[in-house]
Short mmCIF file of C-alpha atoms in Angstrom, two decimals:
data_model
loop_
_atom_site.label_atom_id
_atom_site.label_comp_id
_atom_site.label_asym_id
_atom_site.label_seq_id
_atom_site.Cartn_x
_atom_site.Cartn_y
_atom_site.Cartn_z
CA MET A 61 20.56 -5.80 1.80
CA SER A 62 18.37 -8.58 3.12
CA SER A 63 14.91 -9.87 2.11
CA LYS A 64 15.88 -10.77 -1.43
CA PRO A 65 13.27 -12.88 -3.28
CA ASN A 66 14.58 -15.61 -5.54
CA HIS A 67 14.22 -14.44 -9.14
CA GLU A 68 16.08 -15.15 -12.32
CA GLU A 69 18.84 -12.69 -13.16
CA PRO A 70 17.26 -9.82 -15.16
CA ALA A 71 18.58 -8.64 -18.45
CA PRO A 72 19.85 -5.05 -18.59
CA SER A 73 17.59 -2.49 -20.17
CA GLN A 74 18.15 1.04 -21.41
CA PRO A 75 15.61 3.85 -21.16
CA ALA A 76 13.86 4.64 -24.39
CA ALA A 77 13.53 8.21 -25.61
CA MET A 78 10.40 9.81 -24.22
CA PRO A 79 7.69 10.12 -26.89
CA SER A 80 6.12 13.49 -27.42
CA LYS A 81 2.91 14.32 -25.59
CA GLN A 82 0.94 14.22 -28.83
CA THR A 83 1.87 10.59 -29.63
CA LEU A 84 0.95 9.17 -26.19
CA PRO A 85 -2.31 7.27 -25.63
CA ARG A 86 -4.60 9.82 -24.00
CA ARG A 87 -5.57 7.67 -21.01
CA HIS A 88 -1.91 7.17 -20.07
CA SER A 89 -0.51 10.58 -20.94
CA ARG A 90 -0.64 11.96 -17.36
CA LYS A 91 2.19 9.66 -16.23
CA ASP A 92 4.36 10.75 -19.12
CA ASP A 93 3.46 14.41 -18.48
CA HIS A 94 4.71 14.01 -14.91
CA VAL A 95 8.08 12.66 -16.05
CA ARG A 96 8.49 15.31 -18.73
CA LEU A 97 7.55 18.21 -16.46
CA ALA A 98 9.52 16.91 -13.46
CA ASN A 99 12.62 16.58 -15.62
CA ALA A 100 12.13 20.13 -16.89
CA GLN A 101 11.89 21.38 -13.29
CA HIS A 102 15.18 19.68 -12.47
CA GLU A 103 16.85 21.55 -15.34
CA ALA A 104 15.92 24.81 -13.57
CA GLU A 105 16.79 23.53 -10.08
CA GLY A 106 18.10 26.20 -7.74
CA CYS A 107 18.62 26.81 -4.03
CA ASN A 108 16.53 25.13 -1.37
CA SER A 109 16.47 24.58 2.40
CA PHE A 110 19.60 22.41 2.41
CA ASP A 111 21.55 25.57 1.55
CA ASP A 112 20.49 27.01 4.94
CA VAL A 113 22.41 24.27 6.80
CA ARG A 114 26.18 24.06 7.24
CA PHE A 115 28.40 21.65 9.16
CA VAL A 116 30.92 23.20 11.56
CA HIS A 117 34.39 22.24 10.29
CA ASN A 118 36.88 20.30 12.41
CA SER A 119 40.45 20.22 11.07
CA PHE A 120 41.29 16.88 12.76
CA PRO A 121 38.93 14.08 11.64
CA ASP A 122 41.13 11.47 13.43
CA MET A 123 40.06 8.68 11.07
CA ALA A 124 40.50 7.27 7.57
CA VAL A 125 37.96 6.90 4.76
CA HIS A 126 38.01 3.12 5.11
CA ASP A 127 36.82 3.50 8.74
CA VAL A 128 33.38 4.69 7.63
CA ASP A 129 30.44 2.31 8.03
CA MET A 130 27.39 3.70 6.21
CA HIS A 131 24.95 0.89 6.99
CA VAL A 132 21.54 1.63 8.52
CA ASP A 133 18.86 -0.62 9.94
CA MET A 134 15.77 0.31 7.97
CA LEU A 135 12.33 -1.26 8.30
CA GLY A 136 13.70 -4.51 9.65
CA SER A 137 16.45 -4.85 7.04
CA GLN A 138 20.07 -3.78 7.00
CA TRP A 139 20.92 -1.39 4.17
CA ASP A 140 24.55 -0.93 3.21
CA VAL A 141 23.78 2.55 1.84
CA PRO A 142 21.57 5.13 3.63
CA PHE A 143 20.05 6.62 0.46
CA TYR A 144 17.80 5.06 -2.16
CA VAL A 145 15.92 5.64 -5.41
CA ASN A 146 12.60 7.07 -4.27
CA ALA A 147 9.15 6.78 -5.85
CA MET A 148 8.86 8.20 -9.35
CA THR A 149 6.87 6.62 -12.10
CA GLY A 150 5.05 3.77 -13.85
CA GLY A 151 1.69 3.40 -15.58
CA SER A 152 2.59 3.84 -19.26
CA ALA A 153 4.80 2.03 -21.76
CA SER A 154 7.58 4.59 -21.65
CA THR A 155 7.55 4.97 -17.86
CA GLY A 156 7.68 1.19 -17.58
CA VAL A 157 10.95 1.29 -19.51
CA LEU A 158 12.23 3.94 -17.11
CA ASN A 159 11.22 1.79 -14.12
CA GLY A 160 13.15 -1.17 -15.50
CA ALA A 161 16.28 0.93 -15.95
CA LEU A 162 15.96 2.54 -12.51
CA ALA A 163 15.60 -0.89 -10.90
CA GLN A 164 18.56 -2.32 -12.79
CA ALA A 165 20.72 0.60 -11.66
CA ALA A 166 19.55 0.10 -8.07
CA GLU A 167 20.42 -3.59 -8.29
CA SER A 168 23.86 -2.84 -9.69
CA CYS A 169 24.61 -0.37 -6.90
CA GLY A 170 23.00 -2.27 -4.02
CA VAL A 171 20.49 0.43 -3.12
CA ALA A 172 16.79 0.21 -2.36
CA ILE A 173 14.14 1.53 -4.76
CA ALA A 174 10.49 2.59 -4.53
CA SER A 175 7.77 2.22 -7.11
CA GLY A 176 5.73 5.15 -8.29
CA SER A 177 2.00 5.11 -7.55
CA GLN A 178 0.52 1.77 -8.65
CA HIS A 179 -3.04 3.06 -8.95
CA ALA A 180 -2.95 2.81 -12.74
CA ALA A 181 -2.22 -0.92 -12.63
CA LEU A 182 -4.86 -1.50 -9.95
CA ARG A 183 -7.40 0.02 -12.35
CA ASP A 184 -6.03 -1.54 -15.54
CA ARG A 185 -4.20 -4.88 -15.37
CA ALA A 186 -2.66 -4.24 -18.79
CA LEU A 187 -0.38 -1.71 -17.06
CA THR A 188 0.90 -4.18 -14.45
CA PRO A 189 4.14 -4.92 -16.39
CA THR A 190 5.16 -1.25 -16.07
CA PHE A 191 5.51 -1.94 -12.33
CA THR A 192 6.47 -5.63 -12.15
CA THR A 193 9.55 -4.72 -14.18
CA LEU A 194 10.92 -3.27 -10.92
CA ARG A 195 11.07 -6.66 -9.21
CA GLU A 196 12.23 -8.32 -12.41
CA HIS A 197 15.27 -6.06 -12.41
CA THR A 198 16.22 -5.99 -8.73
CA HIS A 199 16.52 -8.50 -5.92
CA GLY A 200 16.98 -5.72 -3.36
CA PHE A 201 14.67 -3.84 -1.03
CA LEU A 202 11.60 -2.62 -2.93
CA PHE A 203 8.74 -0.34 -1.81
CA ALA A 204 5.24 -0.64 -3.23
CA ASN A 205 3.28 2.60 -3.50
CA VAL A 206 -0.39 3.55 -3.19
CA GLY A 207 -2.38 6.51 -1.94
CA PRO A 208 -5.07 6.54 0.77
CA SER A 209 -7.81 6.56 -1.87
CA VAL A 210 -7.43 2.79 -2.46
CA THR A 211 -8.97 0.05 -0.37
CA ALA A 212 -6.94 -2.04 2.06
CA SER A 213 -7.38 -4.99 -0.30
CA GLN A 214 -5.96 -2.99 -3.19
CA ALA A 215 -2.99 -1.97 -1.05
CA ARG A 216 -2.28 -5.64 -0.41
CA GLN A 217 -2.54 -6.28 -4.17
CA ALA A 218 0.04 -3.55 -4.81
CA VAL A 219 2.46 -5.20 -2.39
CA ASP A 220 1.91 -8.63 -3.94
CA MET A 221 2.17 -7.24 -7.47
CA ILE A 222 5.88 -6.47 -7.09
CA ALA A 223 6.77 -8.74 -4.13
CA ALA A 224 7.51 -5.59 -2.15
CA ASN A 225 9.41 -5.48 1.14
CA ALA A 226 7.48 -2.42 2.37
CA LEU A 227 4.60 -0.16 1.35
CA GLN A 228 4.62 3.59 0.87
CA ILE A 229 1.28 5.35 1.29
CA HIS A 230 1.61 8.74 -0.38
CA VAL A 231 -0.48 11.64 0.90
CA ASN A 232 -0.79 14.33 -1.74
CA ALA A 233 -3.81 16.52 -1.03
CA ALA A 234 -2.14 19.64 -2.44
CA GLN A 235 -1.39 17.86 -5.72
CA GLU A 236 -4.90 16.41 -5.95
CA ILE A 237 -6.52 19.81 -5.44
CA VAL A 238 -4.69 21.30 -8.44
CA MET A 239 -4.78 18.15 -10.60
CA PRO A 240 -7.59 18.58 -13.16
CA GLU A 241 -8.86 15.02 -12.58
CA GLY A 242 -7.77 14.86 -8.91
CA ASP A 243 -9.64 13.82 -5.78
CA ARG A 244 -11.69 16.38 -3.91
CA ASP A 245 -12.67 14.41 -0.79
CA PHE A 246 -9.95 13.56 1.78
CA SER A 247 -12.22 12.86 4.74
CA ALA A 248 -11.53 9.09 4.84
CA TRP A 249 -7.74 9.17 4.42
CA LYS A 250 -6.79 8.54 8.07
CA ALA A 251 -9.30 5.72 8.41
CA THR A 252 -8.05 4.12 5.20
CA ILE A 253 -4.43 4.25 6.36
CA ARG A 254 -5.43 2.49 9.59
CA GLU A 255 -7.25 -0.20 7.60
CA ILE A 256 -4.21 -0.71 5.39
CA LEU A 257 -1.98 -1.03 8.46
CA GLU A 258 -4.21 -3.84 9.71
CA THR A 259 -4.27 -5.60 6.34
CA VAL A 260 -0.79 -5.65 4.81
CA ASP A 261 1.98 -7.79 6.27
CA VAL A 262 4.93 -5.53 5.39
CA PRO A 263 6.15 -2.32 7.08
CA VAL A 264 4.17 0.79 6.10
CA VAL A 265 5.65 4.22 5.38
CA VAL A 266 3.42 7.29 5.10
CA LYS A 267 5.03 9.86 2.82
CA GLU A 268 4.30 13.31 1.48
CA VAL A 269 5.03 14.08 -2.16
CA GLY A 270 7.05 17.25 -1.78
CA PHE A 271 4.96 19.51 0.48
CA GLY A 272 6.59 18.64 3.80
CA MET A 273 5.06 17.91 7.18
CA SER A 274 4.12 20.05 10.15
CA GLN A 275 4.52 18.85 13.72
CA ALA A 276 0.77 18.26 13.91
CA THR A 277 0.87 16.03 10.82
CA ILE A 278 3.84 14.05 12.13
CA ARG A 279 2.09 13.56 15.49
CA ALA A 280 -1.04 12.27 13.76
CA ILE A 281 0.87 9.80 11.59
CA ALA A 282 3.09 8.60 14.44
CA ALA A 283 0.03 7.88 16.57
CA MET A 284 -1.21 5.47 13.89
CA GLY A 285 1.69 3.12 14.56
CA VAL A 286 3.33 3.26 11.13
CA ALA A 287 6.87 1.93 10.72
CA ALA A 288 8.26 5.10 9.13
CA ILE A 289 7.38 8.62 8.00
CA ASP A 290 8.85 10.22 4.87
CA VAL A 291 8.55 13.96 5.44
CA SER A 292 9.24 14.70 1.72
CA GLY A 293 9.48 18.46 1.84
CA ARG A 294 9.40 21.42 -0.51
CA GLY A 295 12.54 22.01 -2.54
CA GLY A 296 12.47 19.38 -5.26
CA THR A 297 9.74 18.44 -7.73
CA ASP A 298 6.75 20.74 -7.22
CA PHE A 299 3.62 18.79 -8.12
CA ILE A 300 1.40 21.84 -7.76
CA THR A 301 3.39 23.46 -10.58
CA ILE A 302 3.26 20.25 -12.62
CA GLU A 303 -0.50 19.83 -12.27
CA ASN A 304 -1.05 23.55 -12.88
CA GLN A 305 0.82 23.24 -16.19
CA ARG A 306 -1.64 20.49 -17.13
CA ARG A 307 -4.65 22.76 -16.58
CA ASN A 308 -6.11 24.67 -19.52
CA ARG A 309 -5.80 28.05 -17.81
CA SER A 310 -2.93 27.31 -15.40
CA GLU A 311 -4.74 29.40 -12.81
CA TYR A 312 -2.97 28.00 -9.72
CA GLY A 313 0.43 29.52 -10.43
CA TYR A 314 0.33 31.53 -7.20
CA MET A 315 0.47 28.28 -5.18
CA ALA A 316 3.94 27.27 -6.39
CA GLY A 317 6.21 26.61 -3.41
CA TRP A 318 3.38 25.50 -1.12
CA GLY A 319 4.29 23.63 2.06
CA GLU A 320 7.21 23.11 4.42
CA SER A 321 10.78 22.55 3.28
CA THR A 322 12.56 19.24 3.80
CA VAL A 323 14.92 20.66 6.42
CA LEU A 324 12.11 22.34 8.37
CA SER A 325 10.12 19.10 8.22
CA LEU A 326 13.08 17.18 9.64
CA LEU A 327 13.39 19.72 12.45
CA ASN A 328 9.66 19.24 13.10
CA ALA A 329 10.14 15.47 13.24
CA VAL A 330 12.90 15.78 15.83
CA GLU A 331 10.68 18.00 17.99
CA VAL A 332 7.85 15.46 17.86
CA HIS A 333 10.28 12.62 18.60
CA HIS A 334 11.55 14.37 21.74
CA GLU A 335 8.01 15.26 22.75
CA ARG A 336 6.85 11.64 22.49
CA LEU A 337 9.88 10.39 24.41
CA ALA A 338 9.11 12.89 27.17
CA ASP A 339 5.49 11.74 27.26
CA ARG A 340 6.61 8.13 27.56
CA ASP A 341 9.18 8.77 30.27
CA GLY A 342 6.99 11.16 32.22
CA SER A 343 3.83 9.07 32.51
CA SER A 344 3.34 5.58 33.92
CA HIS A 345 0.06 5.45 32.01
CA ALA A 346 1.52 6.15 28.56
CA SER A 347 -0.35 4.36 25.81
CA SER A 348 1.38 1.97 23.43
CA ASP A 349 0.99 4.58 20.69
CA SER A 350 3.04 7.09 22.67
CA VAL A 351 5.90 4.57 22.96
CA LEU A 352 6.16 3.80 19.24
CA GLN A 353 8.74 5.93 17.45
CA PRO A 354 8.53 5.59 13.66
CA GLN A 355 11.72 5.88 11.67
CA ILE A 356 12.13 9.16 9.79
CA VAL A 357 12.91 9.30 6.09
CA ALA A 358 13.91 12.47 4.25
CA SER A 359 13.22 13.28 0.61
CA GLY A 360 12.43 16.32 -1.48
CA GLY A 361 15.10 18.45 -3.13
CA VAL A 362 18.04 16.13 -2.38
CA ARG A 363 20.60 17.24 -4.97
CA THR A 364 24.01 16.12 -3.69
CA PRO A 365 25.71 13.73 -1.23
CA LEU A 366 26.13 16.74 1.08
CA ASP A 367 22.34 17.09 1.17
CA VAL A 368 22.19 13.40 2.13
CA ALA A 369 24.69 13.95 4.95
CA ILE A 370 22.71 16.95 6.24
CA ALA A 371 19.44 15.01 6.22
CA LEU A 372 21.02 12.07 8.05
CA SER A 373 22.58 14.44 10.58
CA LEU A 374 19.16 16.01 11.17
CA GLY A 375 17.73 12.64 12.16
CA ALA A 376 16.72 10.88 8.94
CA GLN A 377 17.33 7.14 9.00
CA ALA A 378 17.39 7.04 5.20
CA VAL A 379 17.22 9.56 2.35
CA GLY A 380 15.16 9.18 -0.82
CA VAL A 381 16.33 10.70 -4.11
CA SER A 382 14.00 11.11 -7.09
CA GLY A 383 14.48 14.09 -9.41
CA HIS A 384 18.28 14.02 -9.63
CA PHE A 385 18.43 10.30 -10.39
CA LEU A 386 15.59 10.53 -12.93
CA HIS A 387 17.31 13.41 -14.69
CA THR A 388 20.60 11.49 -14.75
CA LEU A 389 18.89 8.44 -16.24
CA ILE A 390 17.17 10.44 -18.97
CA LYS A 391 20.32 12.39 -19.80
CA SER A 392 23.01 9.70 -19.44
CA GLY A 393 21.23 6.34 -19.57
CA GLU A 394 21.40 3.46 -17.14
CA SER A 395 25.19 3.26 -17.12
CA GLY A 396 25.39 6.98 -16.35
CA LEU A 397 22.99 6.55 -13.44
CA VAL A 398 25.04 3.64 -12.04
CA GLU A 399 28.17 5.78 -12.21
CA GLU A 400 26.38 8.66 -10.48
CA ILE A 401 25.08 6.50 -7.62
CA GLU A 402 28.56 5.04 -7.11
CA ARG A 403 29.99 8.57 -7.01
CA TRP A 404 27.42 9.53 -4.38
CA LYS A 405 28.38 6.54 -2.24
CA GLN A 406 32.07 7.45 -2.42
CA GLN A 407 31.45 11.15 -1.79
CA LEU A 408 29.15 10.53 1.19
CA ARG A 409 31.86 8.35 2.69
CA SER A 410 34.38 11.18 2.15
CA ILE A 411 32.08 13.77 3.77
CA MET A 412 31.59 11.54 6.80
CA THR A 413 35.37 11.16 7.05
CA LEU A 414 35.86 14.93 6.96
CA LEU A 415 33.36 15.21 9.80
CA GLY A 416 35.05 12.46 11.81
CA ALA A 417 31.86 10.38 11.73
CA ARG A 418 32.48 6.65 11.49
CA THR A 419 28.78 5.77 11.56
CA ILE A 420 25.43 7.41 10.87
CA PRO A 421 24.69 7.76 14.62
CA GLU A 422 28.00 9.62 15.02
CA LEU A 423 26.98 11.91 12.15
CA ARG A 424 23.98 12.96 14.25
CA THR A 425 26.30 14.40 16.91
CA ARG A 426 28.13 16.77 14.55
CA ASN A 427 27.48 20.50 14.93
CA LEU A 428 25.12 22.14 12.45
CA LEU A 429 24.43 25.81 11.80
CA VAL A 430 20.86 26.38 10.58
CA THR A 431 20.37 29.90 9.20
CA GLY A 432 18.48 31.79 6.49
CA GLN A 433 14.76 31.35 5.87
CA THR A 434 14.79 27.88 7.44
CA GLY A 435 16.35 29.26 10.62
CA ARG A 436 13.78 32.05 10.86
CA GLU A 437 10.88 29.65 10.33
CA ALA A 438 12.25 27.21 12.90
CA GLU A 439 12.56 29.97 15.49
CA LEU A 440 8.93 30.97 14.89
CA LEU A 441 7.98 27.36 15.66
CA GLY A 442 9.95 27.45 18.91
CA ILE A 443 12.72 25.11 17.74
CA SER A 444 16.05 25.71 19.50
CA LEU A 445 18.74 25.86 16.82
CA LYS A 446 21.49 26.47 19.40
CA ASP A 447 21.17 22.83 20.39
CA TYR A 448 22.16 21.77 16.86
CA ALA A 449 25.14 24.12 16.86
CA ASN A 450 26.51 22.62 20.08
CA ARG A 451 25.70 18.93 19.74
CA SER A 452 29.32 17.74 19.99
CA VAL A 453 29.62 19.35 23.43
CA GLN A 454 26.34 17.77 24.52
CA SER A 455 27.53 14.40 23.26
CA VAL A 456 30.75 14.64 25.28
CA ASP A 457 28.79 15.64 28.39
CA LYS A 458 26.54 12.55 28.01
CA ASP A 459 29.58 10.30 27.71
#
């Protein structure tokens, strides 16, 4: 990957055992609660929207594994691998150790990595090392991370803090509503995002935190002129459930599973993409906003390399993985995580070979069957799933 700052070679680090909730400093315990509860959710991980999607098999791939080129052009840089370690943690001593190990694994495997929310360090400089350890342990592509409750100046500080190549702005209204100490006023979020876009000098990604995105949301974000949108759908870590478990009465249990799934969110993104292209091509007075097409990132419930392949085939330019990689790190240590990421790279290459897809763009022409709950929801939204089932024919016709 490109855009590699010049830093001394970091020393390897291993994740420390997570301290119990009772031994954590009270002001920092929320970050450790998130890790503990997210890891517990992964232990009980089940089916999600990726199980509603299946590739149509072709018995003659007509290629070899070594023919596969997995590189993608992402946010102005070339990535050799189309998946990355997505935003997770930071803000306490133990999560700082986890961040260092995650970054070292990303460096070893040549994949990008994103910081967890840096709000804690923006409020308390003593927590800065729990985030700067990311850059200390990787020379690769690194995302900073803030929410729309910070100022544009603070967003710039977050980028500078870790010498980031890009900035994620997480939108998490559903989490904040259930979080005992969460925000209750979201009226300025869009205006703040626009101010941040005008202030920072790196590409900006607006991302959900596991509740997915409707077509209306994607339209609104795309019109802002952001570089990329991470649809981050339902199916992985459920932050409503996590925050509800932190409440004294846990009275929001009925809201578990809120939002759109990752697959449905990707289908929504494709619809908006086609809509905006049509607007551009059909009007000589199209505004500059209608011409901009942000890159699409998928995350939320990505469990296997097959899930990665499905997300890429549905239009994602890159795929973020959080829960599975965190669980692997906690269970098997840094070396175990490195081995897992390398297995994912090899297996994704094998899946692309089976599909006869030499490149990621070719993967987007392979036939997909979308069924189950996701298929029913897509049909209610007016999305034509027959087009996905017959893409190879459409591709041949275009040629």
